[in-house]
CSV table of C-alpha atoms and ligand atoms in Angstrom, one decimal:
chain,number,residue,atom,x,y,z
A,1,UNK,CA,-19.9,5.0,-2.2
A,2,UNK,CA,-20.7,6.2,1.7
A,3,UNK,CA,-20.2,9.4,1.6
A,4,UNK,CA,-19.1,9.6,5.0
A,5,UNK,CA,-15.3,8.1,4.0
A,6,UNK,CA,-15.2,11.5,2.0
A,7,UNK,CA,-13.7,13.3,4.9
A,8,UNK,CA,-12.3,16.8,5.3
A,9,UNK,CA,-12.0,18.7,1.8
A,10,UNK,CA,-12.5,15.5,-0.2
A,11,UNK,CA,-15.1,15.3,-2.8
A,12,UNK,CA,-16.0,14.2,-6.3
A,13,UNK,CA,-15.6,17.1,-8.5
A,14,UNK,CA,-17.5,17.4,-12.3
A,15,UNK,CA,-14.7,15.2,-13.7
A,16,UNK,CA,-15.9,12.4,-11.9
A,17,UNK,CA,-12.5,12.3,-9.9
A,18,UNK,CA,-11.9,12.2,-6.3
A,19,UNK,CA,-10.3,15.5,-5.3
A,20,UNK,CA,-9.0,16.4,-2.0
A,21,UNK,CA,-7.4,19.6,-0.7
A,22,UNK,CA,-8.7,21.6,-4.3
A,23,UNK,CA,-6.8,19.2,-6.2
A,24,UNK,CA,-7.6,16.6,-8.8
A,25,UNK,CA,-6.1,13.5,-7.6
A,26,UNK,CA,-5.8,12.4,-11.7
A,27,UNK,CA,-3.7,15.4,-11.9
A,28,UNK,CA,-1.6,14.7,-8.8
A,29,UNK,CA,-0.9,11.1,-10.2
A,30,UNK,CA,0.6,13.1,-13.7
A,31,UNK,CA,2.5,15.2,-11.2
A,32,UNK,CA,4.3,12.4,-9.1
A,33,UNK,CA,3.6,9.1,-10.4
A,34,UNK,CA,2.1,6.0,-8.1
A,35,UNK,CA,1.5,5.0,-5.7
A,36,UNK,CA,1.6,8.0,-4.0
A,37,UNK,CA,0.4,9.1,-0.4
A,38,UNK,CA,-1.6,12.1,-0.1
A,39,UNK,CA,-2.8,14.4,2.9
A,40,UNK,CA,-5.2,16.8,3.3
A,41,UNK,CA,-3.7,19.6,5.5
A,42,UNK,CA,-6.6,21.5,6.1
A,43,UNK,CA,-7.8,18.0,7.6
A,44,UNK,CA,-5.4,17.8,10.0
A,45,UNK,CA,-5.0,21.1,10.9
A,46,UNK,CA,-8.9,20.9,11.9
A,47,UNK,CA,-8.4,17.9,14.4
A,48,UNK,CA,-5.4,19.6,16.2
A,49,UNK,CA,-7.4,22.4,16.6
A,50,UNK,CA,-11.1,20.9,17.5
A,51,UNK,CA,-8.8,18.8,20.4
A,52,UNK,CA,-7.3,22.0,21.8
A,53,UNK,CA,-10.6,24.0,21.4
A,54,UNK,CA,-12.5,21.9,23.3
A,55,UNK,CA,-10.2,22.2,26.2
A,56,UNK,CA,-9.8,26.3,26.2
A,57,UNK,CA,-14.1,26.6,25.8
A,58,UNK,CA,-13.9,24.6,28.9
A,59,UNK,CA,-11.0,26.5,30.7
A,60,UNK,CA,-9.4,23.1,31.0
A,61,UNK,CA,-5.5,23.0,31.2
A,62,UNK,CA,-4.4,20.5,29.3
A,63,UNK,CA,-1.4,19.6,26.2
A,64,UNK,CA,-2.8,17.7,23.3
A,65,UNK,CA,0.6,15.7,22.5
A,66,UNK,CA,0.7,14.6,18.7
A,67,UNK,CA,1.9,10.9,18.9
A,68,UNK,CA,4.5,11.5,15.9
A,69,UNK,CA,4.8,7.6,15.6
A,70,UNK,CA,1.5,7.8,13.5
A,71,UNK,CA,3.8,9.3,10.7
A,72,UNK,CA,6.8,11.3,11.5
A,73,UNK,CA,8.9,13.4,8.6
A,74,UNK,CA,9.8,17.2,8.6
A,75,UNK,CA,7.1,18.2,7.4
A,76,UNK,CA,4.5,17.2,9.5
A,77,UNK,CA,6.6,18.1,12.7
A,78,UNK,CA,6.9,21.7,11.3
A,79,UNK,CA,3.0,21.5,10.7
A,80,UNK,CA,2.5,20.4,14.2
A,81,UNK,CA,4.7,23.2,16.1
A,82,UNK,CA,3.3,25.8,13.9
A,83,UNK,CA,-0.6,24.8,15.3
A,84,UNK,CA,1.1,24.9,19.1
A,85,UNK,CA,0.6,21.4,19.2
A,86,UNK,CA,2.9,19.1,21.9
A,87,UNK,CA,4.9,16.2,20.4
A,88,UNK,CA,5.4,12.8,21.3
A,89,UNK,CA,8.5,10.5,20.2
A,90,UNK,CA,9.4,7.4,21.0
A,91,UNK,CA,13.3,7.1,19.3
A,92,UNK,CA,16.2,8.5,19.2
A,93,UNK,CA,15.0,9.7,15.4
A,94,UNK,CA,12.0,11.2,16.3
A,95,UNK,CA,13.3,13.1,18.0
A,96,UNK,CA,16.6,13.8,16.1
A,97,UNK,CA,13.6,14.7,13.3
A,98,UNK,CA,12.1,16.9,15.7
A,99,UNK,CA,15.4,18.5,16.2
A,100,UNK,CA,15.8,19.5,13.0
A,101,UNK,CA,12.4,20.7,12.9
A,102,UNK,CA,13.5,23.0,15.3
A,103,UNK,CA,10.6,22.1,17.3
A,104,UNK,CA,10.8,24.0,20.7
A,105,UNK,CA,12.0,21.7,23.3
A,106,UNK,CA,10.1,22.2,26.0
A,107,UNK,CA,7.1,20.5,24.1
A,108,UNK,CA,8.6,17.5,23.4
A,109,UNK,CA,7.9,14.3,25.6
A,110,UNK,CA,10.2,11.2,24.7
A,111,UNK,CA,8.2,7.7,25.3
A,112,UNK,CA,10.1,4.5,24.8
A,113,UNK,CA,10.5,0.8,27.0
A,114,UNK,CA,13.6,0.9,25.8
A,115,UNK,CA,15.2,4.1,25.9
A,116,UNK,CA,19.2,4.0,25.1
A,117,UNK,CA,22.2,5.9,26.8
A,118,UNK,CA,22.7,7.9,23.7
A,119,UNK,CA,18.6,8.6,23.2
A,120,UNK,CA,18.3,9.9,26.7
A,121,UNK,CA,21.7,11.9,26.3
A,122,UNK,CA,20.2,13.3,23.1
A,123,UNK,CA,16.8,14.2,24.9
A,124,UNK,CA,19.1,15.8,28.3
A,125,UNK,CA,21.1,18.3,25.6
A,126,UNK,CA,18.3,18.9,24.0
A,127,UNK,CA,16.7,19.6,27.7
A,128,UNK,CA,12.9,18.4,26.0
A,129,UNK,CA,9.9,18.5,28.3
A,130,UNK,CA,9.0,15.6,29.8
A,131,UNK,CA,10.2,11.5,29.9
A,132,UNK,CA,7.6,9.2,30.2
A,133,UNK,CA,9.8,6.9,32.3
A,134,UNK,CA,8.4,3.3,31.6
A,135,UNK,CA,10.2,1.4,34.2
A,136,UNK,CA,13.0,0.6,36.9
A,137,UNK,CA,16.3,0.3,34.4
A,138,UNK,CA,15.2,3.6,32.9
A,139,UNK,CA,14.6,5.6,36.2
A,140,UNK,CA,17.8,4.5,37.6
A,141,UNK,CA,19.5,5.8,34.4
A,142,UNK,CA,17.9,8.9,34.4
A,143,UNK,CA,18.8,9.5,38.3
A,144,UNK,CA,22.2,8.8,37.0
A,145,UNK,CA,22.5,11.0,34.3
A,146,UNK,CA,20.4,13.7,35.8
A,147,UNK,CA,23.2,14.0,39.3
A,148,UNK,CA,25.9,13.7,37.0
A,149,UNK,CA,24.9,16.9,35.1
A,150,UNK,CA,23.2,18.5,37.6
A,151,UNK,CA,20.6,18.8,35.5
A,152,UNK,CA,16.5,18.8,36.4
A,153,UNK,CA,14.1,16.7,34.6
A,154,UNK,CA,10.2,16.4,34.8
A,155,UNK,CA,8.6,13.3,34.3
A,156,UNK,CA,5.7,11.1,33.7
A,157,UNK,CA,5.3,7.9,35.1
A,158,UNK,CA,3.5,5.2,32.6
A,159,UNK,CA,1.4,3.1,34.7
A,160,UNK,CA,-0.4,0.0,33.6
A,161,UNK,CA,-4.3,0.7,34.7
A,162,UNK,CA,-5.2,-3.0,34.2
A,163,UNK,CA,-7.6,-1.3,31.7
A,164,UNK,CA,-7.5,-2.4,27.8
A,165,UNK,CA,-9.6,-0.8,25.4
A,166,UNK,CA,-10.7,-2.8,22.5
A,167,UNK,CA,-12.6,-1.0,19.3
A,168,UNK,CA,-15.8,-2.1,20.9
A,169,UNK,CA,-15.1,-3.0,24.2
A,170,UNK,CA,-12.8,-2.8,27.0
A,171,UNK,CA,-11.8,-5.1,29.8
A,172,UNK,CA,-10.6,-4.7,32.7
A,173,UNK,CA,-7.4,-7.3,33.7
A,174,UNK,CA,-6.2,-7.7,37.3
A,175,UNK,CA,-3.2,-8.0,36.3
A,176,UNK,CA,-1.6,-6.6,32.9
A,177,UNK,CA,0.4,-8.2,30.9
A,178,UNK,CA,2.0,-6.0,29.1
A,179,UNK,CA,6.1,-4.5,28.0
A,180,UNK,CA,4.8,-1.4,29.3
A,181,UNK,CA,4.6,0.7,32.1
A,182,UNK,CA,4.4,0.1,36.1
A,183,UNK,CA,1.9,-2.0,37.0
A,184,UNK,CA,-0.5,-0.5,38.7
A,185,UNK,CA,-2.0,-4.1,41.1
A,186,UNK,CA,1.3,-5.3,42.0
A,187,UNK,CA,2.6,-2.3,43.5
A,188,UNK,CA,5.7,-1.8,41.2
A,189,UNK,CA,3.9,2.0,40.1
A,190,UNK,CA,3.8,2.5,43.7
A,191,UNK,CA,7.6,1.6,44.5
A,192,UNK,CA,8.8,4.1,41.4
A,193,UNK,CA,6.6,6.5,42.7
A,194,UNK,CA,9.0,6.4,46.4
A,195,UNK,CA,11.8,5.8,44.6
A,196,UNK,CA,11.3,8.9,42.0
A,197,UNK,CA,10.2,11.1,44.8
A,198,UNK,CA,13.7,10.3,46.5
A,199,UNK,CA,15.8,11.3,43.0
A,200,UNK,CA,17.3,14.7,43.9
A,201,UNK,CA,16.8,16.1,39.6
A,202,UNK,CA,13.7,14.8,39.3
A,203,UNK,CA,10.3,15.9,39.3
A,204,UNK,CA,7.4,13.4,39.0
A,205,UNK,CA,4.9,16.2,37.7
A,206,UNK,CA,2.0,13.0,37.2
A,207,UNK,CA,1.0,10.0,35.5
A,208,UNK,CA,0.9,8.1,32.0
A,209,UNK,CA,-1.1,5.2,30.7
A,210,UNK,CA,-2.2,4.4,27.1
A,211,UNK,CA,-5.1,1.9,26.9
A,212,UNK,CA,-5.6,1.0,23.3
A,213,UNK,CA,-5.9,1.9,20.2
A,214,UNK,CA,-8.9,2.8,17.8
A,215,UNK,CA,-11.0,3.1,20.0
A,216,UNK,CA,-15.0,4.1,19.7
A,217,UNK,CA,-16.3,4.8,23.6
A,218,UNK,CA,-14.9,6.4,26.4
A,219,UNK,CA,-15.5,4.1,29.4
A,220,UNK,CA,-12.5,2.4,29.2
A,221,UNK,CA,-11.0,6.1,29.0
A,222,UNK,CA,-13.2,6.8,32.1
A,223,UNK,CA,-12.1,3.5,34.2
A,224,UNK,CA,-8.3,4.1,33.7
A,225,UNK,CA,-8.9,8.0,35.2
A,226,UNK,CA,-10.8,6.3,38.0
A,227,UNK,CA,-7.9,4.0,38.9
A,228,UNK,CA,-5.1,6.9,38.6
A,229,UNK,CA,-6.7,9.3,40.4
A,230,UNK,CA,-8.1,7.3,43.0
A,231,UNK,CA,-4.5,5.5,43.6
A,232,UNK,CA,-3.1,8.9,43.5
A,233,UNK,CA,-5.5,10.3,46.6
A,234,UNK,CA,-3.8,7.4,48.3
A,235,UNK,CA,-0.3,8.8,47.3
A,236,UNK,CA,-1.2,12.4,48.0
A,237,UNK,CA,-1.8,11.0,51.9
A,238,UNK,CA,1.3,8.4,51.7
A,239,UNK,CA,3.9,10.6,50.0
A,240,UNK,CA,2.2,14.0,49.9
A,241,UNK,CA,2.3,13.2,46.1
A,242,UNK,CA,0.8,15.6,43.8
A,243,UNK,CA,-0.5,14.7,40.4
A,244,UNK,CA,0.2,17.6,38.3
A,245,UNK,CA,-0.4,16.4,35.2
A,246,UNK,CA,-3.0,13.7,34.3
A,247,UNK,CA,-2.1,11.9,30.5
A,248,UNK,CA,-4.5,9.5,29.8
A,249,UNK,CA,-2.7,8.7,26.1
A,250,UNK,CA,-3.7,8.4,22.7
A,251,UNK,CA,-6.2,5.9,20.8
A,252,UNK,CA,-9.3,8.0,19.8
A,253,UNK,CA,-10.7,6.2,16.6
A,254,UNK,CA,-11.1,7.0,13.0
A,255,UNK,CA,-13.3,6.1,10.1
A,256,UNK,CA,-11.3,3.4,7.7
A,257,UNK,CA,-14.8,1.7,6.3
A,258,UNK,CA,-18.3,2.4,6.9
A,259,UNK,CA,-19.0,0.3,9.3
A,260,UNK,CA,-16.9,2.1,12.0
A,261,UNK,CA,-18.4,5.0,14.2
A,262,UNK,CA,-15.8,7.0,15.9
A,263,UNK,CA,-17.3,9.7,18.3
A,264,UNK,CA,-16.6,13.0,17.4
A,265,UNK,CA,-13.4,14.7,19.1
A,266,UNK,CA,-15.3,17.0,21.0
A,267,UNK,CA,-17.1,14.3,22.6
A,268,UNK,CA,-14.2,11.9,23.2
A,269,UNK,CA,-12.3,15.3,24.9
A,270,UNK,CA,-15.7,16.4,27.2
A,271,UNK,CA,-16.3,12.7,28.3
A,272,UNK,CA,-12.3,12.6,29.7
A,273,UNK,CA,-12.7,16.4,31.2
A,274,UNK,CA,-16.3,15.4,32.8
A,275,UNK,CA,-14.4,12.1,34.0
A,276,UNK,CA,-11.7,14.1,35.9
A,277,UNK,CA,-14.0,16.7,37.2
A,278,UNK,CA,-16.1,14.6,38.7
A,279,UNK,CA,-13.4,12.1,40.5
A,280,UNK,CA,-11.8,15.1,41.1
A,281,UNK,CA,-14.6,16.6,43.6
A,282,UNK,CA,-15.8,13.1,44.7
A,283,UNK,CA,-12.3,12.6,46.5
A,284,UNK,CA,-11.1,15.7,47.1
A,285,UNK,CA,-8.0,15.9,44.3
A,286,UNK,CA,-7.2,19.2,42.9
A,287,UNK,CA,-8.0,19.2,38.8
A,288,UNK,CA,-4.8,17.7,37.3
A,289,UNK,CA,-3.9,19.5,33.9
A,290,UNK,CA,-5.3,16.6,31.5
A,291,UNK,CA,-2.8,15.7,28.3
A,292,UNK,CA,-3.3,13.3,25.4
A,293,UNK,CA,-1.4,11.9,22.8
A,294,UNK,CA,-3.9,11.6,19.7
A,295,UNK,CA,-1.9,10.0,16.3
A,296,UNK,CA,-4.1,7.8,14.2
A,297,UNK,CA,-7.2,10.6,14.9
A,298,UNK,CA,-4.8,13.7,13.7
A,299,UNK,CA,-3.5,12.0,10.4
A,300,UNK,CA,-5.4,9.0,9.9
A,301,UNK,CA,-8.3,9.7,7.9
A,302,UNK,CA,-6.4,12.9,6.5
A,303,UNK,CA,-4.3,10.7,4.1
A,304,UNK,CA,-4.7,8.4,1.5
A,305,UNK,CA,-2.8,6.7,-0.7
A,306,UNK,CA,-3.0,6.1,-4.7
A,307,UNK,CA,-2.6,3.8,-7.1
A,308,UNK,CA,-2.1,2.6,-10.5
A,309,UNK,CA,-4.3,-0.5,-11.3
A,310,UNK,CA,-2.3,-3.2,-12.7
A,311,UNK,CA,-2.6,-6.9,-13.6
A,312,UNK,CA,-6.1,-9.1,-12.9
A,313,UNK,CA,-6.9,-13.0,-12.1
A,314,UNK,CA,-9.9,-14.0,-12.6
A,315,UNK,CA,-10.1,-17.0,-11.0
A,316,UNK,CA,-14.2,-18.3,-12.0
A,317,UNK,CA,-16.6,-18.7,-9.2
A,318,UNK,CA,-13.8,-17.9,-7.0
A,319,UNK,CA,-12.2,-14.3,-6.7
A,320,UNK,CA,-11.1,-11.8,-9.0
A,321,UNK,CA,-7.7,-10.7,-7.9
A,322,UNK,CA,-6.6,-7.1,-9.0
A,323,UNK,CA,-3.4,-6.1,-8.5
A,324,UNK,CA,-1.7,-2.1,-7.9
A,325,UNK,CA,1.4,-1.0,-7.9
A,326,UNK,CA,1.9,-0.8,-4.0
A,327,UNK,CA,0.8,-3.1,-1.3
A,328,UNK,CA,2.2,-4.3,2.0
A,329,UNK,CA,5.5,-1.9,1.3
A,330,UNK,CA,3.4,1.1,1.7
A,331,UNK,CA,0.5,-0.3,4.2
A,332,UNK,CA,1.6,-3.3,6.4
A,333,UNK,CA,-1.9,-3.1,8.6
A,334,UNK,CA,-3.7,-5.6,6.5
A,335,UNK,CA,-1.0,-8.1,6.8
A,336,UNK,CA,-0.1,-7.0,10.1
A,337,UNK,CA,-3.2,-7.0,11.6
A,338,UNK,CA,-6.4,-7.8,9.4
A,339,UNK,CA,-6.6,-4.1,8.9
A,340,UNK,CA,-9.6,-3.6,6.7
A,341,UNK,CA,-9.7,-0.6,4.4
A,342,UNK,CA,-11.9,0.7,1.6
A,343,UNK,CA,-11.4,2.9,-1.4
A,344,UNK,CA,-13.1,3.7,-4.7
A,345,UNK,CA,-11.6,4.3,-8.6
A,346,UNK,CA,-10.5,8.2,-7.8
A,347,UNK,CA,-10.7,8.6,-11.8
A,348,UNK,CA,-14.2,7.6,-11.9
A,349,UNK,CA,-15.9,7.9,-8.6
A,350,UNK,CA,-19.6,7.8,-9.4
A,351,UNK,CA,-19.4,4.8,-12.5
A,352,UNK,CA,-21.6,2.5,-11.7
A,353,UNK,CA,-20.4,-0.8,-9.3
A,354,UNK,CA,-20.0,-3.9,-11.1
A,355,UNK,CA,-17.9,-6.2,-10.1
A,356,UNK,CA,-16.4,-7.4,-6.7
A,357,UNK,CA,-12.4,-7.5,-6.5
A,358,UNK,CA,-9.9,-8.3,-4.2
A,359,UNK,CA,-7.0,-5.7,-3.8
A,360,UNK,CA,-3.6,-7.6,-4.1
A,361,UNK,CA,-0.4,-5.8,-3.9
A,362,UNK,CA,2.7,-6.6,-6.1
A,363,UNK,CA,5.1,-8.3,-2.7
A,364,UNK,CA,5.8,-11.5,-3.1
A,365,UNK,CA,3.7,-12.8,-0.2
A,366,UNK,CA,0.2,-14.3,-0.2
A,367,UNK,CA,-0.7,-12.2,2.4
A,368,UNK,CA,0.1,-9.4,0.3
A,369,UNK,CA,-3.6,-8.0,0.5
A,370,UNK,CA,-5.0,-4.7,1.2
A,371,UNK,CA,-8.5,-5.1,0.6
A,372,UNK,CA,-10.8,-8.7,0.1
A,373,UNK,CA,-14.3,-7.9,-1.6
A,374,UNK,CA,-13.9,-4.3,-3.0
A,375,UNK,CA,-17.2,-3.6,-5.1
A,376,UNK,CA,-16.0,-1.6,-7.8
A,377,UNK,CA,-16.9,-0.3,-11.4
A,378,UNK,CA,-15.0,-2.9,-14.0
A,379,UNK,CA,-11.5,-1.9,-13.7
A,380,UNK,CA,-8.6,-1.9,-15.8
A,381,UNK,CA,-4.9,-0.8,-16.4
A,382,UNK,CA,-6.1,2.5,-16.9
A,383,UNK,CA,-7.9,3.1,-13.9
A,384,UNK,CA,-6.6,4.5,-10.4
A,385,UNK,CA,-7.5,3.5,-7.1
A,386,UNK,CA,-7.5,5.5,-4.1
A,387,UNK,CA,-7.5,4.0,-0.6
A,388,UNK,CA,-9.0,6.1,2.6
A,389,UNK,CA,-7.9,6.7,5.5
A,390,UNK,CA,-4.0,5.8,4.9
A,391,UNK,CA,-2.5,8.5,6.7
A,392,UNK,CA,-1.7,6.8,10.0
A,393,UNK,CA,1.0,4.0,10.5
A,394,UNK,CA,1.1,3.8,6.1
A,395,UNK,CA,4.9,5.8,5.3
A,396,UNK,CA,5.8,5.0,8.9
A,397,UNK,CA,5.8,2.1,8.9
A,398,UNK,CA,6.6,1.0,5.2
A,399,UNK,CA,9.1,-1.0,4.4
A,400,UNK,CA,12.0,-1.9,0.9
A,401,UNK,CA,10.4,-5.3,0.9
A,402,UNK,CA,11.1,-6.5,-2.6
A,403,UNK,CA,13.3,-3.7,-2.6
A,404,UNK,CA,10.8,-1.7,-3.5
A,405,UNK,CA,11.0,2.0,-3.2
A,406,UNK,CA,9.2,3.7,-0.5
A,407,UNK,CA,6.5,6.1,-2.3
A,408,UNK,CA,6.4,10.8,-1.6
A,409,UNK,CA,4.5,11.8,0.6
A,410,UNK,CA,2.5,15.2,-1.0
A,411,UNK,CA,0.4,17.6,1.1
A,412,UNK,CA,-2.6,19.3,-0.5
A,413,UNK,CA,-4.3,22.2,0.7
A,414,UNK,CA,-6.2,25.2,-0.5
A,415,UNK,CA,-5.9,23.9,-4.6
A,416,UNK,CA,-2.1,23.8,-4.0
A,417,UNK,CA,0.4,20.8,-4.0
A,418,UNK,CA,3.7,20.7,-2.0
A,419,UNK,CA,5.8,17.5,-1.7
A,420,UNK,CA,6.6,16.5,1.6
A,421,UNK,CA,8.4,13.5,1.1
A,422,UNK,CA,10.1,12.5,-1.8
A,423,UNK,CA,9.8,9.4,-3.7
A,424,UNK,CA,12.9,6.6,-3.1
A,425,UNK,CA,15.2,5.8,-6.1
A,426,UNK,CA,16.9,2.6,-6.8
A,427,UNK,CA,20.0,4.5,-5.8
A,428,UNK,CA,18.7,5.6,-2.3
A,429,UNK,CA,18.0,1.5,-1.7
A,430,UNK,CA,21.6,0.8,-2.6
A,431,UNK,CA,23.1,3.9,-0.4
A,432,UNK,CA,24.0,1.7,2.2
A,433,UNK,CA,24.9,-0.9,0.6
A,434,UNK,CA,28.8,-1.9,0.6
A,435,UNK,CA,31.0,-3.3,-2.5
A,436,UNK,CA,32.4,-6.7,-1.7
A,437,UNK,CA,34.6,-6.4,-4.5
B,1,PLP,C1,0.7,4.8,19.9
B,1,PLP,C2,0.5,5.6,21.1
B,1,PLP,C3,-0.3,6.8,21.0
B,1,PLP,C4,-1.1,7.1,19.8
B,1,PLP,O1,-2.1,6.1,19.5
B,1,PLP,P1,-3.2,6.4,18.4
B,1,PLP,O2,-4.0,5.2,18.3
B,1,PLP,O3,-2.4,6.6,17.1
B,1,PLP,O4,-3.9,7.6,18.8
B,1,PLP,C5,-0.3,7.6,22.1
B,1,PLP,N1,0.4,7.3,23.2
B,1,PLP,C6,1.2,6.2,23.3
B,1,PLP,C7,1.9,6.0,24.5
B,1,PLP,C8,1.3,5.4,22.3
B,1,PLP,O5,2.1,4.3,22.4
């Protein structure tokens, strides 16, 4: 196994079993069944605080927003306000999560293409920190809203940069075709711009974009500053516009197999500050504060999920299929898009590799897979396997298929096990559900 999936406080202890957070993951299956998703708190804890650190040593203002989409419960919010950390949602139950979370308001910032009357109303009593207004339909609504309530609001414009990051490369697109944002070419980013600056509640304290997702470089990071800040020297002449606050979004890549090579967060954070600086003095802009939205590089690689090992096909000279007890309910990214994860038999780590499997899961779909061409020790019905790197987009964005219940969610940390989550019953599927008779 590459040692390098063993991330945080994970390690193989002198049972042979993968433990994580001082505790035996054997012993955590006993405790709640499978599957089961697991994080490593201490993990997580670490990134938040590695991202703000590297903006304090560098007297840098800045908010490091934790994109709650990655995975959002009570929990994790609480987590998240306790390390000072800002928080992004992007629904009305985000942020009614966050609410109850009592997370303080001020650090929320509400995203969203599609923001409802009853989501922004929610977000107004709630008097949160900062919309990311995403385009004309929205602003107009907010203007409304805001006059009728007398009430001020700070926001964020989300620009299109015409930048895309890809995991290995980025282009650059004269024109972006995207559901999000103003763009940036066609002049729309300019005409909110005039039209915010007119709004008599509003303050447009700076500018949004989000370029991608798992991504392993920074110049695509380093283009889309260009663009803003250079367009925004141009607005600081025009409209005596002054960007406050510089977000340059989320995306910074994890580790899911070996054959990824995120950078470390310290280097992703000095690249965007270096970036900034250096625009900064070239054409005369004052420092913006810098924020970012990390999800995926928070949780990501923090979590993982469990399972029990089930039925097997051999199918000879072809594939052996081995199924477990989850699957596209509890990770949709393989289906979804080719996600490609890794994992290892967390009751016997170090037994020798054998035998090449595919990783089915039990949805009645095809394309059911989580994993093609695991090498593994020979496996059976007694065995458990653990899957890295689960923790972002797994729980949020699982699903009844099947009507299958939606596994806990347990944090680990220090040798101790509290749940976070817990598991769905066959009642809680029907609790919706209406008698027609
Ligand atoms: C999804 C998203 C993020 C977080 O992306 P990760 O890849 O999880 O870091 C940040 N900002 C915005 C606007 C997003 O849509």
């Amino acid at each position: 196994m590459d040692e390098r999936l063993l991330t945080g406080t994970m390690r193989m202890n002198k049972a042979n079993h993968l433990e994580i957070g001082g505790v035996d993951t054997v012993s955590l299956v006993e405790k709640y069944g499978t599957p089961v998703y697991v994080y490593d708190i201490s993990q997580i804890k670490y990134k938040a605080r590695t991202f703000k650190m590297t903006f304090q040593k560098r007297n840098i203002k800045a908010q490091v927003a934790y994109a709650s989409k990655a995975f959002s419960c009570l929990a994790i919010y609480q987590l998240m306000a306790k390390e000072e950390m800002s928080l992004d949602v992007v629904s009305g139950g985000e942020l009614f999560t966050a609410i109850q979370a009592e997370y303080p308001n001020k650090k929320i910032h509400f995203h969203g293409n599609n923001k409802s009357d009853s989501e922004i109303i929610a977000a107004l009593d709630y008097d949160i920190g900062c919309f990311v207004v995403d385009n004309f339909y929205e602003l107009s609504k907010l203007n409304e809203y805001t006059k009728q309530r007398q009430q001020k609001v700070s926001i964020l414009l989300r620009v299109t940069p015409g930048v895309e990051a890809h995991t290995h490369e980025y282009i650059t697109t004269g024109q972006t075709d995207s559901k999000f944002g103003f763009d940036l070419e066609n002049g729309q980013a300019q005409q909110a711009l005039e039209m915010s600056l007119e709004m008599p509640y509003i303050d447009v304290m700076g500018l949004h974009c989000h370029i991608g997702s798992q991504i392993f470089e920074t110049d695509g990071f380093s283009l889309a500053i260009d663009k803003l800040m250079i367009q925004s020297k141009e607005w600081q002449l025009l409209f005596d516009f002054q960007l406050r606050v510089l977000n340059v979004g989320g995306g910074f890549g994890i580790r899911y197999i070996s054959e990824d090579e995120p950078l470390p967060i310290e280097d992703y954070v000095n690249n965007l500050i270096d970036e900034v600086q250096s625009v900064s003095e070239k054409i005369q802009l004052p420092m913006p504060e810098i924020w970012i939205e990390p999800g995926r590089s928070l949780v990501g690689d923090a979590g993982i999920t469990l399972y029990q090992v089930g039925s097997q096909k051999k199918i000879p000279d072809v594939r052996n299929y081995l199924a477990i007890d989850g699957g596209m309910t509890d990770n949709i990214r393989p289906a979804l898009y080719d996600a490609k994860y890794t994992g290892v038999l967390a009751n016997r780590v170090a037994d020798t590799v054998e035998e090449t499997y595919s990783i089915a899961g039990k949805c009645c779909e095809s394309g059911d897979m989580l994993i093609w061409d695991l090498p593994l020790p020979k496996a059976d019905a007694t065995d458990i396997l653990a899957v890295f790197s689960t923790g972002a987009y797994g729980y949020a964005m699982a699903s009844n298929y099947n009507r299958i219940p939606r596994p806990p969610v347990v944090f680990v940390e220090n040798g101790k096990d509290f749940l976070a989550i817990k598991r769905e019953s066959y009642a809680d599927l029907m609790r919706l559900d209406c008698s027609l008779y």
